[in-house]
PDB file of C-alpha atoms (C1' of nucleotides) in Angstrom:
ATOM      1  CA  MET A   1       0.000   0.000   0.000  1.00  0.00           C
ATOM      2  CA  LYS A   2       1.049   3.580  -0.594  1.00  0.00           C
ATOM      3  CA  LEU A   3       0.791   6.505   1.787  1.00  0.00           C
ATOM      4  CA  ALA A   4       1.583  10.092   0.899  1.00  0.00           C
ATOM      5  CA  THR A   5       1.894  13.478   2.558  1.00  0.00           C
ATOM      6  CA  TRP A   6       1.407  16.856   0.894  1.00  0.00           C
ATOM      7  CA  ASN A   7       1.284  20.370   2.259  1.00  0.00           C
ATOM      8  CA  VAL A   8      -1.089  21.932  -0.274  1.00  0.00           C
ATOM      9  CA  ASN A   9      -0.947  25.557   1.002  1.00  0.00           C
ATOM     10  CA  SER A  10      -4.739  26.022   0.893  1.00  0.00           C
ATOM     11  CA  LEU A  11      -7.019  23.233  -0.247  1.00  0.00           C
ATOM     12  CA  THR A  12      -9.354  25.877  -1.669  1.00  0.00           C
ATOM     13  CA  ALA A  13      -6.619  26.972  -4.043  1.00  0.00           C
ATOM     14  CA  ARG A  14      -5.311  23.443  -4.660  1.00  0.00           C
ATOM     15  CA  LEU A  15      -8.335  21.116  -4.831  1.00  0.00           C
ATOM     16  CA  GLN A  16      -7.986  20.559  -8.556  1.00  0.00           C
ATOM     17  CA  HIS A  17      -4.290  19.759  -8.125  1.00  0.00           C
ATOM     18  CA  VAL A  18      -5.150  17.214  -5.433  1.00  0.00           C
ATOM     19  CA  LEU A  19      -7.794  15.588  -7.629  1.00  0.00           C
ATOM     20  CA  ASP A  20      -5.476  15.531 -10.644  1.00  0.00           C
ATOM     21  CA  TRP A  21      -2.620  14.138  -8.559  1.00  0.00           C
ATOM     22  CA  LEU A  22      -4.803  11.403  -7.026  1.00  0.00           C
ATOM     23  CA  ALA A  23      -6.048  10.428 -10.480  1.00  0.00           C
ATOM     24  CA  ALA A  24      -2.430   9.901 -11.558  1.00  0.00           C
ATOM     25  CA  ASN A  25      -1.266   8.540  -8.169  1.00  0.00           C
ATOM     26  CA  PRO A  26      -4.080   6.484  -6.643  1.00  0.00           C
ATOM     27  CA  VAL A  27      -2.403   6.116  -3.244  1.00  0.00           C
ATOM     28  CA  ASP A  28      -4.276   4.376  -0.429  1.00  0.00           C
ATOM     29  CA  VAL A  29      -3.795   7.247   2.018  1.00  0.00           C
ATOM     30  CA  LEU A  30      -3.053  10.931   1.411  1.00  0.00           C
ATOM     31  CA  CYS A  31      -2.354  13.187   4.364  1.00  0.00           C
ATOM     32  CA  LEU A  32      -2.838  16.892   3.711  1.00  0.00           C
ATOM     33  CA  GLN A  33      -1.587  19.918   5.633  1.00  0.00           C
ATOM     34  CA  GLU A  34      -2.400  23.628   5.499  1.00  0.00           C
ATOM     35  CA  LEU A  35      -5.995  23.213   4.412  1.00  0.00           C
ATOM     36  CA  LYS A  36      -6.605  26.843   5.485  1.00  0.00           C
ATOM     37  CA  MET A  37     -10.334  26.157   5.669  1.00  0.00           C
ATOM     38  CA  SER A  38     -12.951  25.350   8.282  1.00  0.00           C
ATOM     39  CA  ASP A  39     -14.508  21.871   8.346  1.00  0.00           C
ATOM     40  CA  ASP A  40     -17.729  23.113   6.707  1.00  0.00           C
ATOM     41  CA  LYS A  41     -15.775  24.256   3.638  1.00  0.00           C
ATOM     42  CA  PHE A  42     -13.988  20.897   3.173  1.00  0.00           C
ATOM     43  CA  PRO A  43     -14.736  19.294  -0.243  1.00  0.00           C
ATOM     44  CA  LEU A  44     -15.971  15.976   1.180  1.00  0.00           C
ATOM     45  CA  GLU A  45     -18.126  15.110  -1.841  1.00  0.00           C
ATOM     46  CA  ALA A  46     -15.508  15.828  -4.506  1.00  0.00           C
ATOM     47  CA  LEU A  47     -13.043  13.592  -2.667  1.00  0.00           C
ATOM     48  CA  LYS A  48     -15.653  10.901  -2.104  1.00  0.00           C
ATOM     49  CA  ASP A  49     -16.332  10.932  -5.842  1.00  0.00           C
ATOM     50  CA  ALA A  50     -12.582  10.402  -6.311  1.00  0.00           C
ATOM     51  CA  GLY A  51     -12.788   7.348  -4.052  1.00  0.00           C
ATOM     52  CA  TYR A  52     -11.610   8.759  -0.722  1.00  0.00           C
ATOM     53  CA  ASP A  53     -13.117   9.057   2.714  1.00  0.00           C
ATOM     54  CA  SER A  54     -11.806  11.988   4.727  1.00  0.00           C
ATOM     55  CA  ALA A  55     -11.068  12.622   8.388  1.00  0.00           C
ATOM     56  CA  VAL A  56     -10.803  16.388   8.717  1.00  0.00           C
ATOM     57  CA  PHE A  57      -9.481  18.799  11.336  1.00  0.00           C
ATOM     58  CA  GLY A  58      -9.872  22.163   9.674  1.00  0.00           C
ATOM     59  CA  GLN A  59      -9.210  25.748  10.684  1.00  0.00           C
ATOM     60  CA  LYS A  60     -10.116  29.015   9.054  1.00  0.00           C
ATOM     61  CA  THR A  61      -7.243  30.954   7.429  1.00  0.00           C
ATOM     62  CA  TYR A  62      -4.323  28.918   8.817  1.00  0.00           C
ATOM     63  CA  ASN A  63      -3.309  25.321   9.555  1.00  0.00           C
ATOM     64  CA  GLY A  64      -5.819  22.496   9.079  1.00  0.00           C
ATOM     65  CA  VAL A  65      -5.023  18.815   8.381  1.00  0.00           C
ATOM     66  CA  ALA A  66      -6.861  15.863   6.862  1.00  0.00           C
ATOM     67  CA  ILE A  67      -6.425  12.139   6.243  1.00  0.00           C
ATOM     68  CA  LEU A  68      -7.831  10.942   2.914  1.00  0.00           C
ATOM     69  CA  SER A  69      -8.159   7.170   2.670  1.00  0.00           C
ATOM     70  CA  ARG A  70      -9.652   4.612   0.316  1.00  0.00           C
ATOM     71  CA  ALA A  71     -10.413   2.405   3.350  1.00  0.00           C
ATOM     72  CA  PRO A  72     -12.396   3.745   6.314  1.00  0.00           C
ATOM     73  CA  VAL A  73     -10.477   5.674   8.978  1.00  0.00           C
ATOM     74  CA  ARG A  74     -11.443   4.822  12.553  1.00  0.00           C
ATOM     75  CA  ASP A  75     -10.547   6.078  16.029  1.00  0.00           C
ATOM     76  CA  VAL A  76      -9.860   9.594  14.794  1.00  0.00           C
ATOM     77  CA  LEU A  77      -8.089  11.877  17.264  1.00  0.00           C
ATOM     78  CA  LYS A  78      -7.480  15.589  16.816  1.00  0.00           C
ATOM     79  CA  ASN A  79      -4.374  17.374  18.108  1.00  0.00           C
ATOM     80  CA  ILE A  80      -1.706  16.076  20.487  1.00  0.00           C
ATOM     81  CA  GLY A  81      -3.046  14.224  23.516  1.00  0.00           C
ATOM     82  CA  GLY A  82      -2.346  16.169  26.685  1.00  0.00           C
ATOM     83  CA  PHE A  83      -1.251  19.300  24.837  1.00  0.00           C
ATOM     84  CA  ALA A  84      -3.669  22.213  24.586  1.00  0.00           C
ATOM     85  CA  ASP A  85      -3.347  23.944  21.220  1.00  0.00           C
ATOM     86  CA  ASP A  86      -5.379  26.666  19.501  1.00  0.00           C
ATOM     87  CA  HIS A  87      -4.093  25.451  16.133  1.00  0.00           C
ATOM     88  CA  SER A  88      -5.413  22.505  14.109  1.00  0.00           C
ATOM     89  CA  ARG A  89      -2.110  20.757  13.459  1.00  0.00           C
ATOM     90  CA  VAL A  90      -2.451  17.025  14.073  1.00  0.00           C
ATOM     91  CA  ILE A  91      -5.016  14.408  13.096  1.00  0.00           C
ATOM     92  CA  SER A  92      -4.593  10.696  13.771  1.00  0.00           C
ATOM     93  CA  GLY A  93      -6.567   7.676  12.677  1.00  0.00           C
ATOM     94  CA  THR A  94      -6.365   3.939  12.152  1.00  0.00           C
ATOM     95  CA  VAL A  95      -6.847   2.094   8.866  1.00  0.00           C
ATOM     96  CA  ASP A  96      -7.167  -1.679   8.718  1.00  0.00           C
ATOM     97  CA  THR A  97      -4.883  -3.376   6.210  1.00  0.00           C
ATOM     98  CA  PRO A  98      -4.260  -7.017   5.252  1.00  0.00           C
ATOM     99  CA  ALA A  99      -1.147  -6.828   7.451  1.00  0.00           C
ATOM    100  CA  GLY A 100      -3.068  -5.458  10.439  1.00  0.00           C
ATOM    101  CA  ALA A 101      -4.088  -2.129  11.880  1.00  0.00           C
ATOM    102  CA  LEU A 102      -1.994   0.853  10.839  1.00  0.00           C
ATOM    103  CA  ARG A 103      -2.010   3.997  12.981  1.00  0.00           C
ATOM    104  CA  ILE A 104      -1.492   7.205  11.012  1.00  0.00           C
ATOM    105  CA  VAL A 105      -0.392  10.450  12.648  1.00  0.00           C
ATOM    106  CA  ASN A 106      -0.557  13.422  10.267  1.00  0.00           C
ATOM    107  CA  GLY A 107       1.119  16.600  11.474  1.00  0.00           C
ATOM    108  CA  TYR A 108       1.610  20.174  10.362  1.00  0.00           C
ATOM    109  CA  PHE A 109       4.498  21.041  12.661  1.00  0.00           C
ATOM    110  CA  VAL A 110       5.003  24.597  13.891  1.00  0.00           C
ATOM    111  CA  ASN A 111       7.107  26.773  11.580  1.00  0.00           C
ATOM    112  CA  GLY A 112       8.786  28.800  14.326  1.00  0.00           C
ATOM    113  CA  GLN A 113       9.653  31.874  12.238  1.00  0.00           C
ATOM    114  CA  ALA A 114      13.075  32.615  13.827  1.00  0.00           C
ATOM    115  CA  PRO A 115      15.113  31.133  16.681  1.00  0.00           C
ATOM    116  CA  ASP A 116      14.730  34.269  18.852  1.00  0.00           C
ATOM    117  CA  SER A 117      10.950  34.558  18.402  1.00  0.00           C
ATOM    118  CA  GLU A 118       7.955  33.681  20.557  1.00  0.00           C
ATOM    119  CA  LYS A 119       6.874  31.365  17.756  1.00  0.00           C
ATOM    120  CA  PHE A 120      10.082  29.406  18.194  1.00  0.00           C
ATOM    121  CA  VAL A 121       9.305  28.993  21.902  1.00  0.00           C
ATOM    122  CA  TYR A 122       5.905  27.634  20.873  1.00  0.00           C
ATOM    123  CA  LYS A 123       7.604  25.302  18.377  1.00  0.00           C
ATOM    124  CA  MET A 124       9.833  23.863  21.116  1.00  0.00           C
ATOM    125  CA  LYS A 125       6.901  23.327  23.485  1.00  0.00           C
ATOM    126  CA  TRP A 126       4.848  21.805  20.699  1.00  0.00           C
ATOM    127  CA  LEU A 127       7.654  19.393  19.791  1.00  0.00           C
ATOM    128  CA  ASP A 128       8.044  18.451  23.465  1.00  0.00           C
ATOM    129  CA  GLY A 129       4.328  17.714  23.657  1.00  0.00           C
ATOM    130  CA  LEU A 130       4.416  15.675  20.458  1.00  0.00           C
ATOM    131  CA  HIS A 131       7.364  13.608  21.675  1.00  0.00           C
ATOM    132  CA  ASP A 132       5.841  12.785  25.058  1.00  0.00           C
ATOM    133  CA  TRP A 133       2.508  11.857  23.500  1.00  0.00           C
ATOM    134  CA  LEU A 134       4.076   9.763  20.721  1.00  0.00           C
ATOM    135  CA  ARG A 135       5.921   7.606  23.221  1.00  0.00           C
ATOM    136  CA  GLN A 136       2.511   6.492  24.527  1.00  0.00           C
ATOM    137  CA  GLU A 137       1.025   6.239  21.048  1.00  0.00           C
ATOM    138  CA  LEU A 138       3.834   3.948  19.903  1.00  0.00           C
ATOM    139  CA  ALA A 139       3.242   1.690  22.906  1.00  0.00           C
ATOM    140  CA  ALA A 140      -0.461   1.513  22.052  1.00  0.00           C
ATOM    141  CA  HIS A 141      -0.007   1.249  18.271  1.00  0.00           C
ATOM    142  CA  PRO A 142       3.129  -0.703  17.249  1.00  0.00           C
ATOM    143  CA  ASN A 143       2.463  -0.152  13.538  1.00  0.00           C
ATOM    144  CA  LEU A 144       2.585   3.638  13.348  1.00  0.00           C
ATOM    145  CA  VAL A 145       3.417   6.147  10.622  1.00  0.00           C
ATOM    146  CA  LEU A 146       4.191   9.761  11.544  1.00  0.00           C
ATOM    147  CA  LEU A 147       4.092  11.915   8.452  1.00  0.00           C
ATOM    148  CA  GLY A 148       3.564  15.489   7.407  1.00  0.00           C
ATOM    149  CA  ASP A 149       5.266  18.855   7.162  1.00  0.00           C
ATOM    150  CA  PHE A 150       7.826  18.735   9.976  1.00  0.00           C
ATOM    151  CA  ASN A 151       9.312  22.168   9.259  1.00  0.00           C
ATOM    152  CA  VAL A 152      12.734  20.745  10.125  1.00  0.00           C
ATOM    153  CA  ALA A 153      15.597  19.974   7.735  1.00  0.00           C
ATOM    154  CA  PRO A 154      17.105  17.093   9.742  1.00  0.00           C
ATOM    155  CA  GLU A 155      20.614  17.160   8.298  1.00  0.00           C
ATOM    156  CA  ASP A 156      22.835  19.443   6.256  1.00  0.00           C
ATOM    157  CA  ARG A 157      22.165  17.383   3.143  1.00  0.00           C
ATOM    158  CA  ASP A 158      18.480  18.301   3.504  1.00  0.00           C
ATOM    159  CA  SER A 159      19.175  21.969   2.756  1.00  0.00           C
ATOM    160  CA  TYR A 160      20.336  23.766  -0.391  1.00  0.00           C
ATOM    161  CA  ASP A 161      22.599  26.025   1.696  1.00  0.00           C
ATOM    162  CA  PRO A 162      23.488  24.370   5.005  1.00  0.00           C
ATOM    163  CA  VAL A 163      26.390  26.737   5.632  1.00  0.00           C
ATOM    164  CA  GLY A 164      24.678  30.013   4.791  1.00  0.00           C
ATOM    165  CA  LEU A 165      21.501  28.961   6.602  1.00  0.00           C
ATOM    166  CA  ALA A 166      23.212  27.365   9.623  1.00  0.00           C
ATOM    167  CA  GLY A 167      21.360  28.299  12.785  1.00  0.00           C
ATOM    168  CA  THR A 168      18.364  29.772  10.963  1.00  0.00           C
ATOM    169  CA  ILE A 169      14.840  28.385  11.163  1.00  0.00           C
ATOM    170  CA  HIS A 170      14.531  24.722  10.102  1.00  0.00           C
ATOM    171  CA  HIS A 171      18.297  24.348  10.604  1.00  0.00           C
ATOM    172  CA  THR A 172      18.831  24.991  14.322  1.00  0.00           C
ATOM    173  CA  PRO A 173      20.450  22.399  16.595  1.00  0.00           C
ATOM    174  CA  GLN A 174      17.353  22.572  18.820  1.00  0.00           C
ATOM    175  CA  GLU A 175      15.015  21.623  15.974  1.00  0.00           C
ATOM    176  CA  ARG A 176      17.337  18.852  14.830  1.00  0.00           C
ATOM    177  CA  ALA A 177      17.590  17.538  18.390  1.00  0.00           C
ATOM    178  CA  HIS A 178      13.798  17.284  18.460  1.00  0.00           C
ATOM    179  CA  PHE A 179      13.802  15.408  15.149  1.00  0.00           C
ATOM    180  CA  ASN A 180      16.456  13.022  16.481  1.00  0.00           C
ATOM    181  CA  ALA A 181      14.418  12.542  19.662  1.00  0.00           C
ATOM    182  CA  LEU A 182      11.580  11.250  17.472  1.00  0.00           C
ATOM    183  CA  LEU A 183      14.023   8.797  15.878  1.00  0.00           C
ATOM    184  CA  GLN A 184      15.119   7.768  19.383  1.00  0.00           C
ATOM    185  CA  LEU A 185      11.533   6.719  20.082  1.00  0.00           C
ATOM    186  CA  GLY A 186      12.093   4.016  17.476  1.00  0.00           C
ATOM    187  CA  LEU A 187      10.904   5.854  14.383  1.00  0.00           C
ATOM    188  CA  ALA A 188      12.868   5.672  11.125  1.00  0.00           C
ATOM    189  CA  ASP A 189      13.032   8.286   8.367  1.00  0.00           C
ATOM    190  CA  SER A 190      11.752   6.129   5.497  1.00  0.00           C
ATOM    191  CA  PHE A 191      13.367   8.387   2.879  1.00  0.00           C
ATOM    192  CA  ARG A 192      16.817   7.586   4.260  1.00  0.00           C
ATOM    193  CA  LEU A 193      16.253   3.837   4.220  1.00  0.00           C
ATOM    194  CA  PHE A 194      17.162   4.079   0.535  1.00  0.00           C
ATOM    195  CA  GLU A 195      19.834   5.604  -1.614  1.00  0.00           C
ATOM    196  CA  GLN A 196      18.450   8.929  -2.857  1.00  0.00           C
ATOM    197  CA  PRO A 197      19.472  11.495  -5.439  1.00  0.00           C
ATOM    198  CA  PRO A 198      21.627  14.259  -3.948  1.00  0.00           C
ATOM    199  CA  LYS A 199      19.886  17.589  -3.394  1.00  0.00           C
ATOM    200  CA  SER A 200      16.495  15.973  -2.804  1.00  0.00           C
ATOM    201  CA  TYR A 201      14.056  18.515  -1.393  1.00  0.00           C
ATOM    202  CA  SER A 202      10.309  18.690  -0.718  1.00  0.00           C
ATOM    203  CA  TRP A 203       9.824  22.467  -0.450  1.00  0.00           C
ATOM    204  CA  TRP A 204      11.026  25.370  -2.548  1.00  0.00           C
ATOM    205  CA  ASP A 205      10.418  29.071  -1.929  1.00  0.00           C
ATOM    206  CA  TYR A 206       8.046  30.725  -4.382  1.00  0.00           C
ATOM    207  CA  ARG A 207      10.433  33.673  -4.504  1.00  0.00           C
ATOM    208  CA  MET A 208      13.676  34.157  -6.374  1.00  0.00           C
ATOM    209  CA  LEU A 209      13.082  31.221  -8.723  1.00  0.00           C
ATOM    210  CA  GLY A 210      13.590  28.828  -5.823  1.00  0.00           C
ATOM    211  CA  TYR A 211      12.286  25.782  -7.652  1.00  0.00           C
ATOM    212  CA  GLN A 212      13.989  26.536 -10.948  1.00  0.00           C
ATOM    213  CA  LYS A 213      17.317  26.833  -9.106  1.00  0.00           C
ATOM    214  CA  ASN A 214      16.538  23.849  -6.837  1.00  0.00           C
ATOM    215  CA  ARG A 215      17.032  26.028  -3.781  1.00  0.00           C
ATOM    216  CA  GLY A 216      14.924  23.872  -1.487  1.00  0.00           C
ATOM    217  CA  LEU A 217      14.648  22.070   1.823  1.00  0.00           C
ATOM    218  CA  ARG A 218      13.594  18.540   2.725  1.00  0.00           C
ATOM    219  CA  ILE A 219      11.114  19.258   5.498  1.00  0.00           C
ATOM    220  CA  ASP A 220       8.253  16.876   4.636  1.00  0.00           C
ATOM    221  CA  HIS A 221       8.860  13.448   6.121  1.00  0.00           C
ATOM    222  CA  VAL A 222       7.413   9.964   6.524  1.00  0.00           C
ATOM    223  CA  LEU A 223       8.610   8.271   9.727  1.00  0.00           C
ATOM    224  CA  VAL A 224       7.766   4.640  10.445  1.00  0.00           C
ATOM    225  CA  SER A 225       7.856   2.601  13.643  1.00  0.00           C
ATOM    226  CA  GLN A 226      10.384  -0.232  13.951  1.00  0.00           C
ATOM    227  CA  PRO A 227       7.978  -3.092  13.099  1.00  0.00           C
ATOM    228  CA  LEU A 228       7.203  -1.345   9.797  1.00  0.00           C
ATOM    229  CA  VAL A 229      10.818  -0.778   8.722  1.00  0.00           C
ATOM    230  CA  PRO A 230      11.239  -4.186   7.006  1.00  0.00           C
ATOM    231  CA  ARG A 231       8.026  -3.539   5.067  1.00  0.00           C
ATOM    232  CA  VAL A 232       9.049  -0.178   3.571  1.00  0.00           C
ATOM    233  CA  LYS A 233       9.620  -0.706  -0.158  1.00  0.00           C
ATOM    234  CA  SER A 234      10.300   2.863  -1.258  1.00  0.00           C
ATOM    235  CA  CYS A 235      10.026   6.532  -0.374  1.00  0.00           C
ATOM    236  CA  VAL A 236      10.102   9.154  -3.108  1.00  0.00           C
ATOM    237  CA  ILE A 237       9.418  12.854  -3.525  1.00  0.00           C
ATOM    238  CA  ASP A 238       7.155  13.613  -6.490  1.00  0.00           C
ATOM    239  CA  ARG A 239       8.245  16.940  -7.916  1.00  0.00           C
ATOM    240  CA  VAL A 240       5.791  16.783 -10.824  1.00  0.00           C
ATOM    241  CA  PRO A 241       2.999  18.901  -9.261  1.00  0.00           C
ATOM    242  CA  ARG A 242       5.540  21.544  -8.195  1.00  0.00           C
ATOM    243  CA  LYS A 243       5.858  22.317 -11.919  1.00  0.00           C
ATOM    244  CA  TRP A 244       2.119  22.780 -12.454  1.00  0.00           C
ATOM    245  CA  GLU A 245       0.545  26.199 -12.798  1.00  0.00           C
ATOM    246  CA  LYS A 246      -0.014  27.919  -9.411  1.00  0.00           C
ATOM    247  CA  PRO A 247       1.518  25.066  -7.410  1.00  0.00           C
ATOM    248  CA  SER A 248       1.850  24.509  -3.693  1.00  0.00           C
ATOM    249  CA  ASP A 249       5.367  25.348  -2.546  1.00  0.00           C
ATOM    250  CA  HIS A 250       5.608  21.733  -1.232  1.00  0.00           C
ATOM    251  CA  ALA A 251       5.801  18.492  -3.223  1.00  0.00           C
ATOM    252  CA  PRO A 252       4.123  15.227  -2.168  1.00  0.00           C
ATOM    253  CA  VAL A 253       6.212  12.491  -0.531  1.00  0.00           C
ATOM    254  CA  ILE A 254       5.091   8.910  -1.188  1.00  0.00           C
ATOM    255  CA  MET A 255       6.012   5.867   0.903  1.00  0.00           C
ATOM    256  CA  GLU A 256       5.219   2.327  -0.200  1.00  0.00           C
ATOM    257  CA  LEU A 257       4.635  -0.388   2.361  1.00  0.00           C
ATOM    258  CA  ALA A 258       4.561  -4.125   1.603  1.00  0.00           C
ATOM    259  CA  PRO A 259       2.416  -6.062   0.961  1.00  0.00           C
TER     260      PRO A 259
ATOM    261  C1'  DA B   1      18.152  45.154   5.726  1.00  0.00           C
ATOM    262  C1'  DT B   2      14.222  44.144   2.827  1.00  0.00           C
ATOM    263  C1'  DG B   3      11.461  42.183  -0.710  1.00  0.00           C
ATOM    264  C1'  DC B   4      11.469  38.931  -3.828  1.00  0.00           C
ATOM    265  C1'  DC B   5       5.757  34.882  -4.068  1.00  0.00           C
ATOM    266  C1'  DG B   6       1.281  33.328  -2.785  1.00  0.00           C
ATOM    267  C1'  DA B   7      -2.930  32.802   0.172  1.00  0.00           C
ATOM    268  C1'  DG B   8      -6.458  34.644   3.106  1.00  0.00           C
ATOM    269  C1'  DC B   9      -9.012  38.317   4.923  1.00  0.00           C
ATOM    270  C1'  DT B  10     -13.631  42.111   5.033  1.00  0.00           C
ATOM    271  C1'  DA B  11      -9.027  43.586   2.548  1.00  0.00           C
ATOM    272  C1'  DT B  12      -8.159  47.393  -1.411  1.00  0.00           C
ATOM    273  C1'  DG B  13      -2.705  46.637   2.545  1.00  0.00           C
ATOM    274  C1'  DC B  14      -1.780  43.714   6.033  1.00  0.00           C
ATOM    275  C1'  DT B  15      -0.185  38.967   8.272  1.00  0.00           C
ATOM    276  C1'  DC B  16       1.892  34.689   7.725  1.00  0.00           C
ATOM    277  C1'  DG B  17       4.459  31.069   5.714  1.00  0.00           C
ATOM    278  C1'  DA B  18       9.513  28.765   5.381  1.00  0.00           C
TER     279       DA B  18
END
DNA sequence: ATGCCGAGCTATGCTCGA
């Protein structure tokens, strides 16, 4: 089965791209971030017509996440357990597969703006909350996928300019320590289970011809729990929709799980 | 140092993203 994550930067603006992409890439699960719409605006019917049920945690203007799935999604949970948050950033759910129940945690991680900002303080607290909650979630759900827009470039090779951008947002040691703490829980970065092309990124700035110059960051990730690692067949970034007219600034990341 | 782009809002310039 295939699972994908895509920050669409407004589902209102990008619905047709999502439908076109799903028609060409009929994944089993697609996790979306930055819906930028309230639940009542979510295009449930259009996605149902495309073959997907949706679990939605929307928010007007900012944030908002959804799990689209060909199979029903059960036991849906919104936000991080035990962490009060005004933002709609995390939605979790379980899908039943031939190989057993699969827990999916879809996150739109805090951006953090700059290391000396209040938003960065919020990012650190949010990541602490996520980590503590995930430890329990992993105990309860051995087959777990954590995917989404992490807003962290985990290593220097995940940035187009690791030297010039050292210490700036997405590149700070604090953010990378939080990413590594997630790995320490027993999660693996599925993208790095395989040899990958150098300069592989999932986000490119709209400005200054970022995509055309491949000035990007790899900040969208698919992490899998240890029992799933032997079942991961591939993880690829699909840059095709980044070339479409009026694209999201993020590209989808697709992970394939056996059987 | 800032805007460079793009989206949303009750807007006609601002905030935010990354």
